[in-house]
mmCIF file of C-alpha atoms in Angstrom:
data_model
loop_
_atom_site.group_PDB
_atom_site.id
_atom_site.type_symbol
_atom_site.label_atom_id
_atom_site.label_comp_id
_atom_site.label_asym_id
_atom_site.label_seq_id
_atom_site.Cartn_x
_atom_site.Cartn_y
_atom_site.Cartn_z
ATOM 1 C CA MET A 17 -34.738 -63.001 97.284
ATOM 2 C CA ARG A 18 -32.859 -66.267 96.980
ATOM 3 C CA PHE A 19 -30.945 -67.088 93.837
ATOM 4 C CA PRO A 20 -29.214 -70.305 92.858
ATOM 5 C CA SER A 21 -25.562 -69.835 92.078
ATOM 6 C CA LEU A 22 -25.167 -69.451 88.330
ATOM 7 C CA GLY A 23 -21.427 -70.138 88.215
ATOM 8 C CA THR A 24 -20.232 -72.491 85.517
ATOM 9 C CA PHE A 25 -22.324 -75.075 83.699
ATOM 10 C CA GLY A 26 -21.448 -77.851 86.122
ATOM 11 C CA ALA A 27 -22.194 -75.843 89.291
ATOM 12 C CA LEU A 28 -25.397 -77.122 90.900
ATOM 13 C CA LEU A 29 -27.044 -76.332 94.167
ATOM 14 C CA LEU A 30 -27.439 -79.344 96.404
ATOM 15 C CA SER A 31 -28.263 -79.047 100.062
ATOM 16 C CA GLY A 32 -28.086 -81.563 102.851
ATOM 17 C CA ALA A 33 -29.633 -79.294 105.463
ATOM 18 C CA LEU A 34 -33.027 -80.968 105.600
ATOM 19 C CA LEU A 35 -33.317 -81.715 109.337
ATOM 20 C CA ALA A 36 -35.824 -79.819 111.409
ATOM 21 C CA GLY A 37 -38.135 -80.686 114.266
ATOM 22 C CA CYS A 38 -41.509 -81.486 112.764
ATOM 23 C CA ALA A 39 -43.360 -80.470 115.904
ATOM 24 C CA SER A 40 -41.903 -76.954 115.829
ATOM 25 C CA ASN A 41 -42.464 -76.369 112.112
ATOM 26 C CA GLU A 42 -46.107 -75.365 112.200
ATOM 27 C CA PRO A 43 -46.486 -71.625 112.832
ATOM 28 C CA ALA A 44 -48.737 -70.353 115.586
ATOM 29 C CA PRO A 45 -52.305 -69.829 114.332
ATOM 30 C CA ASP A 46 -52.404 -66.159 115.369
ATOM 31 C CA ILE A 47 -48.991 -65.134 114.035
ATOM 32 C CA GLN A 48 -48.890 -61.925 112.016
ATOM 33 C CA GLU A 49 -47.817 -61.816 108.373
ATOM 34 C CA GLN A 50 -44.591 -59.899 108.957
ATOM 35 C CA ASP A 51 -43.550 -62.169 111.811
ATOM 36 C CA LEU A 52 -44.269 -65.281 109.755
ATOM 37 C CA TYR A 53 -42.274 -63.907 106.838
ATOM 38 C CA GLN A 54 -39.396 -63.080 109.155
ATOM 39 C CA GLN A 55 -39.418 -66.641 110.516
ATOM 40 C CA ALA A 56 -39.288 -67.965 106.942
ATOM 41 C CA GLN A 57 -36.307 -65.701 106.205
ATOM 42 C CA GLU A 58 -34.480 -66.894 109.287
ATOM 43 C CA SER A 59 -35.052 -70.524 108.274
ATOM 44 C CA LEU A 60 -33.738 -69.854 104.780
ATOM 45 C CA ASP A 61 -30.699 -68.026 106.087
ATOM 46 C CA ALA A 62 -29.934 -70.922 108.432
ATOM 47 C CA GLY A 63 -30.354 -73.520 105.697
ATOM 48 C CA ARG A 64 -33.383 -75.093 107.380
ATOM 49 C CA TYR A 65 -35.219 -75.486 104.121
ATOM 50 C CA SER A 66 -37.900 -77.920 105.269
ATOM 51 C CA THR A 67 -38.883 -75.467 107.999
ATOM 52 C CA ALA A 68 -38.767 -72.627 105.474
ATOM 53 C CA VAL A 69 -41.144 -74.557 103.214
ATOM 54 C CA THR A 70 -43.629 -74.920 106.067
ATOM 55 C CA ARG A 71 -43.398 -71.222 106.931
ATOM 56 C CA LEU A 72 -43.711 -70.066 103.344
ATOM 57 C CA GLU A 73 -46.614 -72.402 102.614
ATOM 58 C CA ALA A 74 -48.406 -71.035 105.662
ATOM 59 C CA LEU A 75 -47.691 -67.483 104.550
ATOM 60 C CA ASP A 76 -49.037 -68.230 101.077
ATOM 61 C CA THR A 77 -52.171 -69.855 102.483
ATOM 62 C CA ARG A 78 -52.979 -67.383 105.253
ATOM 63 C CA PHE A 79 -52.034 -64.157 103.482
ATOM 64 C CA PRO A 80 -52.559 -64.787 99.728
ATOM 65 C CA PHE A 81 -52.931 -61.060 99.025
ATOM 66 C CA GLY A 82 -50.604 -59.777 101.697
ATOM 67 C CA ARG A 83 -47.573 -57.575 101.517
ATOM 68 C CA TYR A 84 -45.164 -60.507 101.182
ATOM 69 C CA ALA A 85 -47.333 -62.776 99.017
ATOM 70 C CA GLU A 86 -45.397 -62.538 95.755
ATOM 71 C CA GLN A 87 -42.005 -62.669 97.442
ATOM 72 C CA ALA A 88 -43.065 -65.694 99.463
ATOM 73 C CA GLN A 89 -44.177 -67.488 96.308
ATOM 74 C CA LEU A 90 -40.787 -66.875 94.709
ATOM 75 C CA GLU A 91 -38.871 -68.020 97.758
ATOM 76 C CA LEU A 92 -41.069 -71.095 98.054
ATOM 77 C CA ILE A 93 -39.798 -72.167 94.632
ATOM 78 C CA TYR A 94 -36.263 -71.891 95.956
ATOM 79 C CA ALA A 95 -37.070 -73.708 99.201
ATOM 80 C CA TYR A 96 -38.697 -76.610 97.361
ATOM 81 C CA TYR A 97 -35.655 -76.800 95.110
ATOM 82 C CA GLN A 98 -33.287 -76.901 98.054
ATOM 83 C CA THR A 99 -35.229 -79.798 99.599
ATOM 84 C CA GLU A 100 -34.874 -81.564 96.228
ATOM 85 C CA ASP A 101 -38.652 -81.626 95.746
ATOM 86 C CA TRP A 102 -38.378 -81.068 92.022
ATOM 87 C CA GLU A 103 -42.066 -81.561 91.216
ATOM 88 C CA GLN A 104 -43.203 -79.058 93.809
ATOM 89 C CA ALA A 105 -40.556 -76.581 92.701
ATOM 90 C CA ARG A 106 -41.803 -76.844 89.115
ATOM 91 C CA ALA A 107 -45.427 -76.547 90.191
ATOM 92 C CA ALA A 108 -44.680 -73.479 92.306
ATOM 93 C CA ALA A 109 -42.745 -71.880 89.455
ATOM 94 C CA SER A 110 -45.542 -72.587 86.972
ATOM 95 C CA ARG A 111 -48.068 -71.115 89.391
ATOM 96 C CA PHE A 112 -46.024 -67.938 89.796
ATOM 97 C CA ILE A 113 -45.666 -67.585 86.016
ATOM 98 C CA ARG A 114 -49.414 -68.031 85.590
ATOM 99 C CA LEU A 115 -50.356 -65.562 88.335
ATOM 100 C CA HIS A 116 -47.662 -62.941 87.660
ATOM 101 C CA PRO A 117 -46.663 -63.101 83.967
ATOM 102 C CA ASP A 118 -45.431 -59.495 84.003
ATOM 103 C CA HIS A 119 -43.576 -59.596 87.302
ATOM 104 C CA GLU A 120 -40.072 -58.136 87.155
ATOM 105 C CA GLN A 121 -38.619 -61.392 88.469
ATOM 106 C CA VAL A 122 -40.704 -63.832 86.456
ATOM 107 C CA ASP A 123 -37.548 -64.839 84.571
ATOM 108 C CA TYR A 124 -36.333 -66.334 87.854
ATOM 109 C CA ALA A 125 -39.439 -68.548 87.951
ATOM 110 C CA TYR A 126 -38.791 -69.732 84.388
ATOM 111 C CA TYR A 127 -35.180 -70.482 85.251
ATOM 112 C CA MET A 128 -36.002 -72.365 88.434
ATOM 113 C CA ARG A 129 -38.691 -74.373 86.657
ATOM 114 C CA GLY A 130 -36.125 -75.484 84.112
ATOM 115 C CA LEU A 131 -33.476 -76.116 86.754
ATOM 116 C CA ALA A 132 -35.815 -78.340 88.777
ATOM 117 C CA ALA A 133 -36.650 -80.394 85.678
ATOM 118 C CA TYR A 134 -32.957 -80.536 84.817
ATOM 119 C CA GLN A 135 -32.161 -81.966 88.226
ATOM 120 C CA ALA A 136 -35.069 -84.397 88.121
ATOM 121 C CA GLY A 137 -33.857 -85.763 84.795
ATOM 122 C CA ARG A 138 -30.130 -85.653 85.379
ATOM 123 C CA PHE A 139 -29.805 -87.115 88.889
ATOM 124 C CA SER A 140 -26.705 -86.513 90.992
ATOM 125 C CA LEU A 141 -25.123 -89.763 89.765
ATOM 126 C CA GLU A 142 -24.751 -88.358 86.271
ATOM 127 C CA GLY A 143 -22.209 -85.898 87.609
ATOM 128 C CA LEU A 144 -20.119 -88.856 88.723
ATOM 129 C CA GLU A 145 -20.437 -90.451 85.276
ATOM 130 C CA LEU A 146 -21.867 -93.610 86.796
ATOM 131 C CA ILE A 147 -24.818 -93.666 84.432
ATOM 132 C CA ASP A 148 -25.611 -92.565 80.907
ATOM 133 C CA ILE A 149 -28.708 -90.425 81.244
ATOM 134 C CA SER A 150 -29.506 -90.832 77.537
ATOM 135 C CA LYS A 151 -30.510 -94.447 78.272
ATOM 136 C CA ARG A 152 -33.118 -93.417 80.850
ATOM 137 C CA ASP A 153 -36.629 -92.027 80.531
ATOM 138 C CA LEU A 154 -36.121 -88.445 79.417
ATOM 139 C CA GLY A 155 -39.465 -86.812 80.185
ATOM 140 C CA ALA A 156 -37.980 -84.395 82.722
ATOM 141 C CA THR A 157 -34.978 -83.747 80.496
ATOM 142 C CA ARG A 158 -37.286 -82.725 77.650
ATOM 143 C CA ASP A 159 -39.189 -80.476 80.043
ATOM 144 C CA ALA A 160 -35.943 -78.793 81.076
ATOM 145 C CA ASN A 161 -34.958 -78.228 77.458
ATOM 146 C CA VAL A 162 -38.340 -76.617 76.757
ATOM 147 C CA ASP A 163 -38.262 -74.503 79.930
ATOM 148 C CA PHE A 164 -34.749 -73.184 79.373
ATOM 149 C CA GLY A 165 -35.563 -72.539 75.727
ATOM 150 C CA GLU A 166 -38.604 -70.501 76.728
ATOM 151 C CA LEU A 167 -36.519 -68.491 79.185
ATOM 152 C CA VAL A 168 -33.925 -67.672 76.539
ATOM 153 C CA ARG A 169 -36.585 -66.697 73.968
ATOM 154 C CA ARG A 170 -38.605 -64.526 76.331
ATOM 155 C CA PHE A 171 -35.760 -63.001 78.312
ATOM 156 C CA PRO A 172 -32.563 -63.089 76.239
ATOM 157 C CA GLU A 173 -30.945 -60.455 78.483
ATOM 158 C CA SER A 174 -31.881 -62.178 81.743
ATOM 159 C CA PRO A 175 -28.998 -62.839 84.169
ATOM 160 C CA TYR A 176 -30.023 -66.516 83.936
ATOM 161 C CA ALA A 177 -29.985 -66.705 80.128
ATOM 162 C CA ALA A 178 -26.284 -67.505 79.719
ATOM 163 C CA ASP A 179 -26.458 -70.432 82.139
ATOM 164 C CA ALA A 180 -29.667 -71.641 80.493
ATOM 165 C CA ARG A 181 -27.991 -71.616 77.075
ATOM 166 C CA GLN A 182 -25.130 -73.744 78.360
ATOM 167 C CA ARG A 183 -27.542 -76.234 79.860
ATOM 168 C CA ILE A 184 -29.510 -76.379 76.609
ATOM 169 C CA VAL A 185 -26.347 -77.498 74.799
ATOM 170 C CA TYR A 186 -25.940 -80.343 77.274
ATOM 171 C CA LEU A 187 -29.628 -81.284 77.148
ATOM 172 C CA ARG A 188 -29.744 -81.349 73.355
ATOM 173 C CA ASN A 189 -26.711 -83.634 73.319
ATOM 174 C CA VAL A 190 -28.456 -85.959 75.773
ATOM 175 C CA LEU A 191 -31.707 -85.964 73.797
ATOM 176 C CA SER A 192 -29.971 -86.577 70.485
ATOM 177 C CA ARG A 193 -27.976 -89.470 71.979
ATOM 178 C CA HIS A 194 -31.225 -90.925 73.228
ATOM 179 C CA GLU A 195 -32.665 -90.831 69.709
ATOM 180 C CA LEU A 196 -29.644 -92.802 68.519
ATOM 181 C CA GLN A 197 -30.157 -95.353 71.299
ATOM 182 C CA VAL A 198 -33.700 -95.876 70.036
ATOM 183 C CA ALA A 199 -32.539 -96.008 66.421
ATOM 184 C CA ASP A 200 -29.979 -98.664 67.328
ATOM 185 C CA PHE A 201 -32.754 -100.698 68.965
ATOM 186 C CA TYR A 202 -34.836 -100.459 65.781
ATOM 187 C CA LEU A 203 -31.918 -101.584 63.644
ATOM 188 C CA ARG A 204 -31.378 -104.629 65.855
ATOM 189 C CA LYS A 205 -35.078 -105.485 65.584
ATOM 190 C CA GLY A 206 -35.141 -105.043 61.813
ATOM 191 C CA ALA A 207 -37.414 -101.977 61.957
ATOM 192 C CA TYR A 208 -35.330 -100.165 59.381
ATOM 193 C CA LEU A 209 -37.768 -97.441 58.397
ATOM 194 C CA ALA A 210 -38.274 -96.495 62.042
ATOM 195 C CA ALA A 211 -34.493 -96.317 62.490
ATOM 196 C CA ILE A 212 -34.145 -94.077 59.433
ATOM 197 C CA ASN A 213 -36.831 -91.759 60.762
ATOM 198 C CA ARG A 214 -34.993 -91.463 64.065
ATOM 199 C CA GLY A 215 -31.827 -90.545 62.195
ATOM 200 C CA LYS A 216 -33.712 -87.909 60.218
ATOM 201 C CA TRP A 217 -35.210 -86.550 63.440
ATOM 202 C CA VAL A 218 -31.735 -85.995 64.887
ATOM 203 C CA LEU A 219 -30.582 -84.222 61.725
ATOM 204 C CA GLU A 220 -33.645 -81.972 61.654
ATOM 205 C CA HIS A 221 -34.061 -81.168 65.338
ATOM 206 C CA TYR A 222 -30.529 -81.388 66.735
ATOM 207 C CA PRO A 223 -28.382 -80.236 63.802
ATOM 208 C CA GLN A 224 -25.590 -78.757 65.939
ATOM 209 C CA THR A 225 -24.972 -81.849 68.052
ATOM 210 C CA PRO A 226 -22.227 -84.466 67.558
ATOM 211 C CA ALA A 227 -24.964 -87.104 67.218
ATOM 212 C CA THR A 228 -25.771 -85.940 63.687
ATOM 213 C CA ARG A 229 -22.813 -87.894 62.316
ATOM 214 C CA ASP A 230 -23.896 -91.172 63.820
ATOM 215 C CA ALA A 231 -27.437 -90.356 62.705
ATOM 216 C CA LEU A 232 -26.138 -90.469 59.132
ATOM 217 C CA ALA A 233 -24.604 -93.878 59.828
ATOM 218 C CA VAL A 234 -27.977 -95.073 61.116
ATOM 219 C CA MET A 235 -29.605 -93.911 57.899
ATOM 220 C CA VAL A 236 -27.011 -95.663 55.719
ATOM 221 C CA GLU A 237 -27.593 -98.945 57.524
ATOM 222 C CA GLY A 238 -31.339 -98.488 57.550
ATOM 223 C CA TYR A 239 -31.452 -98.000 53.792
ATOM 224 C CA MET A 240 -29.227 -101.039 53.388
ATOM 225 C CA GLY A 241 -31.725 -103.042 55.406
ATOM 226 C CA LEU A 242 -34.556 -101.824 53.159
ATOM 227 C CA ASN A 243 -32.506 -102.800 50.101
ATOM 228 C CA MET A 244 -32.434 -99.242 48.826
ATOM 229 C CA PRO A 245 -28.812 -98.968 47.640
ATOM 230 C CA GLU A 246 -29.084 -95.574 45.951
ATOM 231 C CA ARG A 247 -30.404 -93.870 49.058
ATOM 232 C CA ALA A 248 -27.865 -95.731 51.151
ATOM 233 C CA ARG A 249 -25.066 -94.411 48.926
ATOM 234 C CA ASP A 250 -26.441 -90.862 49.113
ATOM 235 C CA ALA A 251 -26.423 -91.041 52.899
ATOM 236 C CA LEU A 252 -22.974 -92.636 52.803
ATOM 237 C CA GLN A 253 -21.607 -89.817 50.666
ATOM 238 C CA THR A 254 -22.961 -87.274 53.142
ATOM 239 C CA LEU A 255 -21.421 -89.231 56.008
ATOM 240 C CA ILE A 256 -18.011 -89.347 54.307
ATOM 241 C CA ASP A 257 -18.175 -85.627 53.515
ATOM 242 C CA ASN A 258 -19.021 -84.670 57.107
ATOM 243 C CA ASP A 259 -17.318 -87.344 59.198
ATOM 244 C CA PRO A 260 -14.643 -89.203 57.218
ATOM 245 C CA ASP A 261 -13.210 -90.677 60.433
ATOM 246 C CA ASN A 262 -16.494 -92.195 61.580
ATOM 247 C CA ALA A 263 -15.985 -95.535 63.328
ATOM 248 C CA ARG A 264 -18.236 -97.271 60.797
ATOM 249 C CA LEU A 265 -16.117 -96.210 57.843
ATOM 250 C CA ASP A 266 -13.088 -97.824 56.297
ATOM 251 C CA GLY A 267 -12.166 -95.253 53.692
ATOM 252 C CA ASN A 268 -15.157 -95.117 51.340
ATOM 253 C CA THR A 269 -16.598 -98.352 52.691
ATOM 254 C CA PHE A 270 -19.362 -98.591 55.287
ATOM 255 C CA GLU A 271 -19.425 -101.580 57.617
ATOM 256 C CA PRO A 272 -22.982 -102.454 58.749
ATOM 257 C CA GLU A 273 -23.353 -103.503 62.371
ATOM 258 C CA HIS A 274 -26.843 -104.964 62.494
ATOM 259 C CA VAL A 275 -27.929 -105.500 58.886
ATOM 260 C CA ASP A 276 -26.983 -108.809 57.305
ATOM 261 C CA ALA A 277 -25.365 -107.341 54.218
ATOM 262 C CA LYS A 278 -21.991 -106.894 52.622
ATOM 263 C CA PRO A 279 -20.088 -103.654 53.298
ATOM 264 C CA LEU A 280 -21.255 -100.789 51.138
ATOM 265 C CA THR A 281 -18.703 -98.903 49.048
ATOM 266 C CA LEU A 282 -19.361 -95.810 46.982
ATOM 267 C CA ASN A 283 -17.582 -97.445 44.030
ATOM 268 C CA ASP A 284 -19.899 -100.490 44.017
#
């Protein structure tokens, strides 16, 4: 069985060992199941993950009900992951979960499915802080959040649960920041109600994230744009109570960034 290193939150498995002779990858047509499985193990041990994928796929196809079938399906998830084929890794994990929902290692499949989506959404450049992932399409990031959440709910005592929880914190911060990016766009376009709804969404769905404070600022400005001063003041009071040092505040006064309006003060 192959397991990704859990380590700390930032520890990710990336492999550069992808080179193998294509002509020698295809197993002999008359090879026996045990021999084919052994070849797959040797490829994995040597870090020849592309070759391991070929061996494991052949094992899965030729011996779907064999002695090593379930183990090969699990290790195929790992091999796909190590070749950075995130979609195939997720598909293989989903297939294993569907076929073996009560397997003793099904939590591994849930974890790897989430980890593959996490990698697909995060990209290696994010680790170098060269991009802000919250400004990108977040389909895979949402998938990872759902997958890790399902792992934690179903298997709270799993050896992968602690790492999944840490990743969920990161993912929820990314997703909540993305909502604020969209809200900011709506404010600039004058779609104030849409901006307010995005702010409410952050408060309701990501209540433990730092983005909730800026979500309140979005709501204050959105209500100002709709000329609803009472609701704007209510949101402003909540903002002051929870984040008195917010960049948009000057004491009890809120400075709008996109709305063409005078600063809003609670004493007005």
